[in-house]
Short mmCIF file of C-alpha atoms in Angstrom, two decimals:
data_model
loop_
_atom_site.label_atom_id
_atom_site.label_comp_id
_atom_site.label_asym_id
_atom_site.label_seq_id
_atom_site.Cartn_x
_atom_site.Cartn_y
_atom_site.Cartn_z
CA MET A 1 91.16 95.80 77.44
CA THR A 2 89.33 92.98 77.75
CA ALA A 3 88.92 91.91 80.87
CA ASP A 4 89.87 88.63 81.23
CA ARG A 5 92.95 89.40 79.09
CA PRO A 6 94.48 92.27 80.33
CA ALA A 7 97.63 91.94 78.28
CA ALA A 8 96.17 91.40 75.04
CA LEU A 9 96.35 94.20 72.50
CA TYR A 10 94.50 92.30 69.63
CA GLY A 11 90.74 93.14 69.69
CA SER A 12 91.36 95.71 72.64
CA ASP A 13 88.86 97.95 73.38
CA ALA A 14 91.24 100.42 75.82
CA PRO A 15 92.31 103.47 74.87
CA GLU A 16 95.51 103.24 72.42
CA ASP A 17 97.20 105.13 74.75
CA VAL A 18 96.76 103.09 77.33
CA GLN A 19 97.34 99.50 75.48
CA ARG A 20 101.05 101.47 74.69
CA THR A 21 101.39 101.77 78.90
CA ALA A 22 100.50 98.03 79.11
CA LEU A 23 103.49 97.71 76.52
CA THR A 24 105.96 99.27 77.70
CA ASP A 25 105.41 98.56 81.54
CA GLY A 26 105.87 94.83 80.73
CA SER A 27 102.04 93.76 81.21
CA VAL A 28 102.29 92.55 77.67
CA PRO A 29 104.93 89.47 77.62
CA VAL A 30 107.07 89.46 74.60
CA ALA A 31 108.34 86.53 72.99
CA VAL A 32 111.16 86.36 70.07
CA TYR A 33 111.54 83.07 68.12
CA GLY A 34 115.15 83.30 66.74
CA LEU A 35 118.33 84.74 68.33
CA GLY A 36 120.50 85.05 65.55
CA LYS A 37 122.41 87.84 64.07
CA LEU A 38 119.09 89.65 63.46
CA GLY A 39 116.59 88.01 66.01
CA LEU A 40 119.08 89.25 69.26
CA PRO A 41 119.24 92.70 68.34
CA VAL A 42 115.13 92.49 67.98
CA ALA A 43 115.14 90.67 71.23
CA THR A 44 117.14 93.18 72.89
CA VAL A 45 115.43 96.39 71.61
CA TYR A 46 111.77 94.75 72.49
CA ALA A 47 113.44 94.16 76.12
CA GLU A 48 114.60 97.93 76.09
CA ARG A 49 111.31 99.03 75.62
CA THR A 50 108.96 96.53 76.98
CA GLY A 51 111.23 95.31 79.87
CA ASN A 52 109.33 91.80 79.43
CA VAL A 53 111.17 89.39 76.96
CA VAL A 54 111.93 85.75 76.55
CA GLY A 55 113.97 84.54 73.37
CA VAL A 56 113.59 81.21 71.57
CA ASP A 57 116.33 79.70 70.30
CA VAL A 58 117.31 75.76 69.13
CA ASP A 59 120.85 76.33 69.66
CA PRO A 60 121.63 75.35 73.93
CA SER A 61 124.92 76.95 73.41
CA VAL A 62 123.10 80.36 71.83
CA VAL A 63 120.66 80.08 74.70
CA SER A 64 123.23 79.54 77.51
CA GLN A 65 125.52 82.71 76.28
CA VAL A 66 122.36 85.30 76.58
CA ASN A 67 121.59 84.02 79.81
CA GLY A 68 124.89 84.90 80.70
CA GLY A 69 124.88 88.33 79.38
CA ASP A 70 127.23 87.61 76.39
CA SER A 71 126.11 87.75 72.54
CA PRO A 72 126.63 85.13 70.61
CA VAL A 73 126.85 87.71 67.41
CA ALA A 74 130.46 89.10 66.76
CA ARG A 75 131.01 92.86 65.83
CA GLU A 76 127.73 94.04 66.02
CA PRO A 77 128.29 97.57 67.81
CA GLY A 78 126.63 98.14 71.08
CA LEU A 79 125.04 94.62 71.07
CA ASP A 80 127.34 93.07 74.03
CA GLU A 81 126.77 96.26 76.27
CA ALA A 82 122.86 96.67 75.30
CA LEU A 83 122.13 92.92 75.93
CA ALA A 84 124.26 92.41 78.85
CA GLU A 85 122.50 95.48 80.59
CA GLN A 86 118.99 93.63 79.42
CA VAL A 87 119.55 90.37 80.72
CA ALA A 88 120.96 92.23 84.12
CA ARG A 89 117.85 93.69 84.71
CA GLY A 90 115.93 90.79 84.32
CA ARG A 91 114.27 92.45 81.15
CA LEU A 92 115.58 89.48 78.66
CA ARG A 93 116.03 86.14 79.08
CA ALA A 94 116.60 82.84 76.73
CA THR A 95 115.31 79.60 76.48
CA THR A 96 115.05 76.39 73.85
CA ASP A 97 111.50 75.68 75.00
CA ALA A 98 109.10 77.47 72.59
CA SER A 99 106.37 76.11 73.55
CA GLU A 100 106.79 77.32 77.19
CA ALA A 101 107.63 80.74 76.06
CA ALA A 102 104.69 80.94 73.49
CA SER A 103 102.25 80.17 76.30
CA ALA A 104 103.34 83.02 78.32
CA ALA A 105 103.59 85.56 75.70
CA ALA A 106 100.64 87.66 74.15
CA LEU A 107 103.06 89.29 71.55
CA HIS A 108 104.92 86.57 69.24
CA VAL A 109 107.91 88.11 67.04
CA VAL A 110 109.35 85.29 64.77
CA VAL A 111 112.62 85.93 63.06
CA VAL A 112 113.89 82.83 61.94
CA PRO A 113 115.78 81.80 58.50
CA THR A 114 113.71 80.86 55.44
CA PRO A 115 116.57 79.54 53.42
CA LEU A 116 116.53 77.38 49.95
CA ALA A 117 115.71 74.06 49.28
CA ASP A 118 115.31 71.54 46.51
CA GLY A 119 117.58 72.86 44.35
CA GLY A 120 119.50 74.88 46.65
CA ASP A 121 123.64 74.18 47.24
CA SER A 122 124.70 72.01 50.54
CA ASP A 123 124.43 76.01 52.42
CA GLY A 124 121.49 76.85 51.02
CA GLY A 125 122.30 79.10 48.36
CA PRO A 126 120.96 79.20 45.04
CA ASP A 127 122.29 76.65 41.81
CA SER A 128 121.22 77.71 38.32
CA ASP A 129 120.95 74.25 37.10
CA THR A 130 117.90 73.92 39.05
CA ASP A 131 114.78 75.56 40.48
CA PRO A 132 115.09 76.31 44.38
CA LYS A 133 112.27 77.16 46.43
CA PRO A 134 112.05 78.80 49.77
CA ASP A 135 111.91 76.04 52.99
CA LEU A 136 109.48 77.14 54.95
CA SER A 137 110.02 74.28 57.64
CA HIS A 138 111.66 77.08 60.31
CA LEU A 139 108.61 78.73 60.16
CA ASP A 140 106.19 76.30 60.64
CA ALA A 141 108.17 74.79 63.39
CA VAL A 142 107.45 78.15 65.13
CA THR A 143 103.88 78.53 63.99
CA GLU A 144 103.16 74.94 65.62
CA ALA A 145 104.89 75.94 68.91
CA ILE A 146 103.01 79.51 68.57
CA GLY A 147 99.80 77.95 68.18
CA ASP A 148 99.85 75.25 70.81
CA GLY A 149 100.17 78.51 73.11
CA LEU A 150 98.41 80.92 71.75
CA ASP A 151 95.24 82.88 73.52
CA PRO A 152 92.68 84.80 71.89
CA GLY A 153 93.95 88.44 71.54
CA ASP A 154 97.65 87.40 71.47
CA ALA A 155 99.04 88.64 68.22
CA VAL A 156 101.77 87.44 65.86
CA PHE A 157 104.34 89.29 63.84
CA VAL A 158 106.99 87.63 61.00
CA GLU A 159 109.75 90.02 60.94
CA CYS A 160 111.76 87.60 58.86
CA THR A 161 111.31 87.41 55.17
CA VAL A 162 108.66 85.12 53.52
CA PRO A 163 107.12 85.13 50.34
CA PRO A 164 104.10 87.52 49.83
CA GLY A 165 100.95 85.45 50.78
CA THR A 166 102.96 83.72 53.85
CA CYS A 167 101.15 84.98 56.48
CA ALA A 168 97.21 84.64 55.49
CA GLU A 169 97.62 81.82 53.49
CA ARG A 170 99.84 79.76 56.00
CA VAL A 171 100.66 81.23 59.23
CA ARG A 172 97.38 82.04 59.99
CA PRO A 173 95.69 79.01 59.18
CA ARG A 174 98.11 76.76 60.72
CA LEU A 175 98.02 78.78 63.94
CA ALA A 176 94.32 78.54 64.05
CA ALA A 177 94.19 74.98 63.55
CA GLU A 178 97.15 74.44 66.42
CA SER A 179 95.52 76.66 68.74
CA GLY A 180 91.54 75.86 68.00
CA LEU A 181 91.04 79.34 67.78
CA ASN A 182 88.95 81.05 65.11
CA PRO A 183 91.34 83.46 62.76
CA THR A 184 89.31 85.96 64.18
CA GLN A 185 90.59 85.73 67.88
CA PHE A 186 94.37 86.91 67.40
CA GLY A 187 96.68 88.83 65.11
CA VAL A 188 99.05 88.14 62.60
CA ALA A 189 101.26 90.70 60.55
CA ALA A 190 103.95 90.53 58.53
CA CYS A 191 106.72 93.54 59.92
CA PRO A 192 109.51 92.55 57.82
CA GLU A 193 113.35 93.85 59.17
CA ARG A 194 115.59 96.39 57.18
CA VAL A 195 118.51 95.77 59.17
CA SER A 196 121.96 95.03 58.35
CA SER A 197 124.85 93.26 59.91
CA GLY A 198 127.41 95.81 61.32
CA ARG A 199 124.93 98.19 62.43
CA ALA A 200 121.70 95.84 63.57
CA LEU A 201 121.11 97.57 66.68
CA ASP A 202 120.44 101.05 65.15
CA ASP A 203 118.50 99.25 62.27
CA VAL A 204 116.02 97.86 64.65
CA ARG A 205 115.54 100.78 66.80
CA GLY A 206 114.88 102.88 63.79
CA THR A 207 117.04 104.03 60.63
CA HIS A 208 114.65 103.52 58.16
CA PRO A 209 110.41 103.36 57.92
CA ARG A 210 108.96 100.27 59.37
CA VAL A 211 106.76 98.44 57.03
CA VAL A 212 103.54 96.93 58.52
CA GLY A 213 100.59 95.16 57.10
CA GLY A 214 98.23 92.90 58.92
CA ALA A 215 96.07 89.80 57.35
CA ASP A 216 92.99 92.09 58.96
CA ASP A 217 92.32 95.48 59.39
CA GLU A 218 93.01 94.93 63.17
CA SER A 219 96.11 92.85 62.74
CA THR A 220 97.56 96.30 61.41
CA ARG A 221 96.67 98.20 63.67
CA VAL A 222 97.86 96.52 66.61
CA ALA A 223 101.34 96.24 64.13
CA ARG A 224 101.56 99.86 63.80
CA LEU A 225 100.69 100.66 67.44
CA VAL A 226 103.28 98.31 68.30
CA TYR A 227 106.31 99.33 66.03
CA ASP A 228 105.03 103.28 66.52
CA THR A 229 106.47 102.55 70.39
CA LEU A 230 109.02 100.18 69.60
CA VAL A 231 110.98 102.37 66.66
CA ASP A 232 111.91 105.72 66.46
CA SER A 233 111.19 106.18 62.20
CA GLU A 234 107.84 106.54 60.84
CA VAL A 235 105.90 102.99 60.71
CA HIS A 236 104.38 102.93 57.36
CA PRO A 237 100.93 100.39 57.22
CA VAL A 238 99.98 99.11 53.85
CA ALA A 239 96.69 97.18 52.59
CA ASP A 240 97.85 93.53 54.08
CA ALA A 241 100.25 91.41 54.62
CA ALA A 242 101.44 90.32 51.43
CA THR A 243 102.12 93.66 50.56
CA ALA A 244 104.36 94.54 53.40
CA ALA A 245 106.24 90.79 53.11
CA ALA A 246 106.31 92.00 49.31
CA SER A 247 107.89 95.50 49.99
CA LYS A 248 111.18 93.47 51.81
CA VAL A 249 111.44 91.16 49.08
CA PHE A 250 110.99 93.80 46.12
CA GLU A 251 114.32 95.42 48.56
CA GLY A 252 116.78 92.22 47.81
CA VAL A 253 115.57 91.86 44.10
CA TYR A 254 116.49 95.81 43.33
CA ARG A 255 119.64 95.03 44.91
CA ASP A 256 120.36 91.85 42.73
CA VAL A 257 119.25 93.17 39.20
CA ASN A 258 121.06 96.89 40.10
CA ILE A 259 124.33 94.27 41.35
CA ALA A 260 123.89 92.41 38.06
CA LEU A 261 123.85 95.40 35.99
CA ALA A 262 127.03 96.32 37.67
CA ASN A 263 128.68 93.39 37.16
CA GLU A 264 127.81 92.98 33.28
CA LEU A 265 129.20 96.53 33.15
CA ALA A 266 132.26 95.59 34.98
CA SER A 267 132.94 92.19 32.63
CA GLN A 268 132.93 94.82 29.23
CA THR A 269 136.24 96.71 31.17
CA ALA A 270 138.23 95.74 28.62
CA ASP A 271 136.69 96.66 25.37
CA LEU A 272 135.63 99.16 26.37
CA GLY A 273 138.76 100.36 27.42
CA ILE A 274 137.97 102.17 30.68
CA ASP A 275 137.59 102.20 34.04
CA VAL A 276 134.28 101.14 34.49
CA ARG A 277 134.14 101.72 38.28
CA GLU A 278 135.01 105.17 37.93
CA ALA A 279 132.30 105.59 35.33
CA ILE A 280 130.01 104.02 37.87
CA ALA A 281 131.04 106.43 39.86
CA ALA A 282 130.84 109.74 37.47
CA ALA A 283 127.18 108.08 36.74
CA ASN A 284 126.08 107.78 40.16
CA THR A 285 126.53 111.94 40.63
CA GLN A 286 123.23 112.03 38.89
CA PRO A 287 120.64 112.05 41.44
CA TYR A 288 118.35 109.43 39.09
CA CYS A 289 120.99 106.77 38.93
CA ASP A 290 122.47 104.77 42.11
CA LEU A 291 124.21 101.75 40.11
CA HIS A 292 126.01 99.69 43.12
CA ASP A 293 129.45 97.97 42.99
CA PRO A 294 130.58 95.29 40.81
CA GLY A 295 131.57 92.17 43.00
CA PRO A 296 132.96 88.57 42.43
CA GLY A 297 129.38 87.39 43.30
CA VAL A 298 126.53 87.83 45.27
CA GLY A 299 126.06 86.10 48.86
CA GLY A 300 124.31 86.11 52.41
CA HIS A 301 120.59 85.11 53.25
CA CYS A 302 119.40 88.02 51.78
CA ILE A 303 119.89 88.75 47.97
CA PRO A 304 120.76 85.58 46.42
CA TRP A 305 117.48 84.09 47.85
CA TYR A 306 114.90 86.70 47.44
CA PRO A 307 114.39 86.41 43.91
CA HIS A 308 113.47 82.64 44.27
CA PHE A 309 110.52 83.96 46.63
CA LEU A 310 109.09 85.58 43.86
CA MET A 311 109.85 83.35 41.01
CA ASP A 312 108.22 80.49 43.19
CA ARG A 313 105.00 82.29 43.80
CA VAL A 314 103.92 83.83 40.07
CA GLU A 315 103.08 81.62 37.55
CA GLY A 316 104.38 83.75 34.73
CA GLU A 317 107.94 84.42 33.40
CA THR A 318 110.53 86.38 35.26
CA PRO A 319 113.07 87.12 32.68
CA LEU A 320 114.92 89.76 34.84
CA LEU A 321 114.59 88.05 37.93
CA SER A 322 116.07 84.92 36.22
CA THR A 323 118.74 86.76 34.41
CA ALA A 324 120.24 88.65 37.25
CA ARG A 325 120.44 85.59 38.88
CA ALA A 326 122.39 83.93 36.60
CA VAL A 327 124.88 86.77 36.30
CA ASN A 328 125.52 87.01 39.45
CA ASP A 329 125.85 83.08 39.99
CA GLY A 330 127.82 83.62 37.21
CA MET A 331 130.69 85.56 38.85
CA PRO A 332 132.70 83.09 40.52
CA ASP A 333 133.51 81.09 37.18
CA TYR A 334 134.17 84.92 35.67
CA THR A 335 136.62 85.44 38.20
CA ALA A 336 138.45 82.17 38.25
CA GLU A 337 138.61 83.12 34.51
CA ARG A 338 139.83 86.29 34.91
CA LEU A 339 142.34 84.79 36.78
CA ARG A 340 143.30 82.25 34.60
CA GLU A 341 143.98 84.96 31.64
CA ALA A 342 146.03 86.71 34.62
CA LEU A 343 148.21 84.40 35.60
CA ALA A 344 148.74 83.46 32.14
CA GLU A 345 149.93 86.98 31.05
CA GLU A 346 153.01 86.14 33.62
CA GLY A 347 153.62 83.30 32.51
CA VAL A 348 151.92 81.21 34.82
CA SER A 349 149.34 78.47 34.61
CA LEU A 350 146.17 77.93 36.65
CA ASP A 351 146.26 74.18 36.64
CA GLY A 352 149.26 73.84 39.13
CA ALA A 353 149.37 76.99 40.85
CA GLU A 354 148.55 78.01 44.27
CA VAL A 355 145.82 80.71 44.97
CA LEU A 356 145.59 81.93 47.89
CA VAL A 357 142.00 83.32 48.62
CA LEU A 358 141.39 86.32 51.25
CA GLY A 359 138.02 86.16 52.58
CA LEU A 360 135.44 83.28 52.68
CA THR A 361 132.10 85.35 54.53
CA TYR A 362 129.94 87.14 52.16
CA ARG A 363 130.32 90.55 53.59
CA ALA A 364 133.31 92.04 55.20
CA ASP A 365 133.59 91.79 59.05
CA VAL A 366 130.38 89.32 58.86
CA ALA A 367 130.39 85.64 60.62
CA GLU A 368 128.05 84.44 57.51
CA THR A 369 128.89 82.24 54.84
CA ARG A 370 125.11 81.40 53.66
CA ALA A 371 125.61 81.50 49.39
CA THR A 372 129.13 83.17 49.57
CA PRO A 373 130.49 83.56 46.19
CA ALA A 374 134.02 82.28 47.58
CA ARG A 375 132.37 78.78 48.27
CA PRO A 376 131.86 78.08 44.05
CA LEU A 377 134.92 80.07 43.43
CA VAL A 378 136.96 77.72 45.52
CA ASP A 379 135.21 74.89 43.74
CA ALA A 380 135.66 76.26 40.54
CA LEU A 381 139.74 77.11 41.26
CA ASN A 382 139.92 73.49 42.43
CA ALA A 383 138.03 72.49 39.22
CA ALA A 384 140.97 74.17 37.24
CA GLY A 385 143.46 72.60 39.16
CA ALA A 386 144.79 75.23 41.12
CA ALA A 387 146.18 74.29 45.02
CA VAL A 388 143.72 76.63 46.75
CA VAL A 389 144.41 77.92 50.62
CA ALA A 390 141.83 79.98 51.73
CA THR A 391 142.04 82.51 55.04
CA ASP A 392 139.42 84.00 57.34
CA PRO A 393 139.15 85.41 60.40
CA PHE A 394 135.83 83.91 61.36
CA VAL A 395 136.03 80.40 59.31
CA ALA A 396 139.31 79.93 60.88
CA ALA A 397 138.34 80.47 64.14
CA ASP A 398 135.19 77.34 63.72
CA GLU A 399 136.62 74.01 62.90
CA ARG A 400 133.08 72.55 61.54
CA GLU A 401 133.08 75.50 59.45
CA ALA A 402 136.34 75.66 57.72
CA GLU A 403 135.75 72.09 56.75
CA THR A 404 132.63 72.72 54.41
CA PHE A 405 135.34 74.44 52.35
CA ALA A 406 137.28 72.70 49.44
CA ALA A 407 140.59 74.11 50.51
CA PRO A 408 142.38 74.55 53.90
CA VAL A 409 141.64 77.75 55.62
CA VAL A 410 144.55 79.23 57.70
CA PRO A 411 144.61 82.47 59.93
CA PRO A 412 145.08 85.49 58.55
CA ALA A 413 148.79 85.98 60.47
CA ASP A 414 149.42 83.04 58.70
CA ALA A 415 148.64 84.12 55.39
CA THR A 416 151.99 85.50 54.46
CA SER A 417 153.79 82.57 55.46
CA ARG A 418 152.63 80.86 52.01
CA ASP A 419 154.41 81.33 48.66
CA PRO A 420 151.50 81.68 46.20
CA ASP A 421 151.22 82.21 42.73
CA ALA A 422 148.04 84.35 42.76
CA VAL A 423 145.92 86.10 45.33
CA VAL A 424 142.16 86.93 45.28
CA VAL A 425 140.52 89.55 47.38
CA VAL A 426 137.07 88.15 47.95
CA THR A 427 136.15 89.49 51.19
CA PRO A 428 137.94 92.75 52.31
CA HIS A 429 138.04 92.04 56.51
CA ARG A 430 139.79 94.47 58.22
CA GLU A 431 141.87 92.04 59.15
CA PHE A 432 143.33 92.32 55.87
CA GLU A 433 143.94 96.04 55.95
CA SER A 434 147.44 95.19 57.29
CA LEU A 435 148.43 92.49 55.40
CA ASP A 436 152.24 92.82 54.31
CA TRP A 437 152.08 92.34 51.02
CA SER A 438 155.85 92.78 50.30
CA ALA A 439 156.18 89.22 51.75
CA PHE A 440 154.60 87.29 49.38
CA ASP A 441 157.23 86.64 46.36
CA ASP A 442 155.44 88.59 43.18
CA PRO A 443 152.07 86.92 43.03
CA VAL A 444 149.49 87.78 40.67
CA VAL A 445 146.66 89.89 42.56
CA PHE A 446 143.11 89.35 41.85
CA ASP A 447 141.02 92.21 43.89
CA GLY A 448 137.31 91.38 43.43
CA ARG A 449 136.34 94.28 45.76
CA ASP A 450 138.57 97.51 44.33
CA ALA A 451 139.35 96.60 48.09
CA LEU A 452 143.65 97.55 47.96
CA ASP A 453 143.29 101.72 48.00
CA ASP A 454 146.81 101.66 48.54
CA GLY A 455 147.68 99.02 45.60
CA THR A 456 150.46 96.31 46.11
CA PRO A 457 153.64 95.62 44.65
CA HIS A 458 152.45 92.76 42.45
CA PRO A 459 150.91 93.26 39.74
CA THR A 460 147.04 93.21 40.70
CA TYR A 461 143.95 93.08 38.67
CA THR A 462 141.00 95.21 39.82
CA LEU A 463 137.22 93.96 38.68
CA GLY A 464 135.78 96.55 36.69
CA ARG A 465 138.74 98.70 36.49
CA GLY A 466 141.30 96.02 34.95
CA TRP A 467 145.04 96.14 35.40
CA GLU A 468 146.83 98.92 37.97
#
């Protein structure tokens, strides 16, 4: 390692085993920017492996909770205990001062969101009538703060998902401009997280191979060394940062296209006269087939956004990506139409009917409503004249979040006091498993997730199966 910067990894001439020791004994201070549902597990694992981490977040309440050893991320197995231990041992602290954290750190890990803008809906989700673009303002703000405290030999890892080319074309030049350093004096690499909510700690520690790619060869070397020390799984270096970033975007695009195919097949249930879900399960017994499950829409901060990261980047047409987005964005309206038909078969008009929506977050047991399909579904039902009431354990507990939906939100315990004409299962949270369906006075049930394994005593239409 260089004499003037013993904690530096980038450009070090010390043997790699010495660099690894410096990383694991706390000699390399680490700053993790963003302490959300992905960033906090990342910071916790870095603390476990390095012992010298400061986490940065713009929300003072998040910082206060973390410094108290209390996780603000709900239902993340093992995180509460792991975070409390690292904070108690003095290996992890949090701050709102990104510049102060940057000045002290030699390794900078960025885990901030890249939402959609200029055409996205009010919560950052895509709108099929416009042309959403990735909003890199959060990344830019963190980059400026890091640049203000950047020293020669520092390394910056972008773990959040960004359009290919962002690291070399945007992050590296901005760091150089802000710090006054030559780009050859510090490292920049794309090291995209491969984490799912509900298993974040395991995923960060190494459920899947970790892809890394640097803006130059030395950046790739440092990223490989760090993640080989940090994770239990294989580290997979690629040609450059753009390739690493593209690999993560491709993962999301694959799933979006796959789900669109499943949704299109599910929409043909009546014409085919079959249980499409059963046919999908049978097809997937062939090892080269991996059809996903249909549903009332695609939500979250990943799958519905990543296709736009590519479509905004390339000049040519991307008809497959565009079509998949249109299919998946159309599922809330499709669900509302199928519900209208299901009610009509029972002699009830959707116009004036009370509809209870079960689940508003985009995924079961996850407190995340970004781009949730429940939002456009509620809007479509309202537009059809229905009186919509929703229930969700996460949203009901957050008054500000509940106010973002165009329907009253009640706690799950109060749901059975309603007398709805229809119930729509959008997000099957575990709280709904004990729902007393017999308390309802014979509503039509639309199961968008095939979640009602034991059925209900009411007429039930399951997306992809039909009437049961």
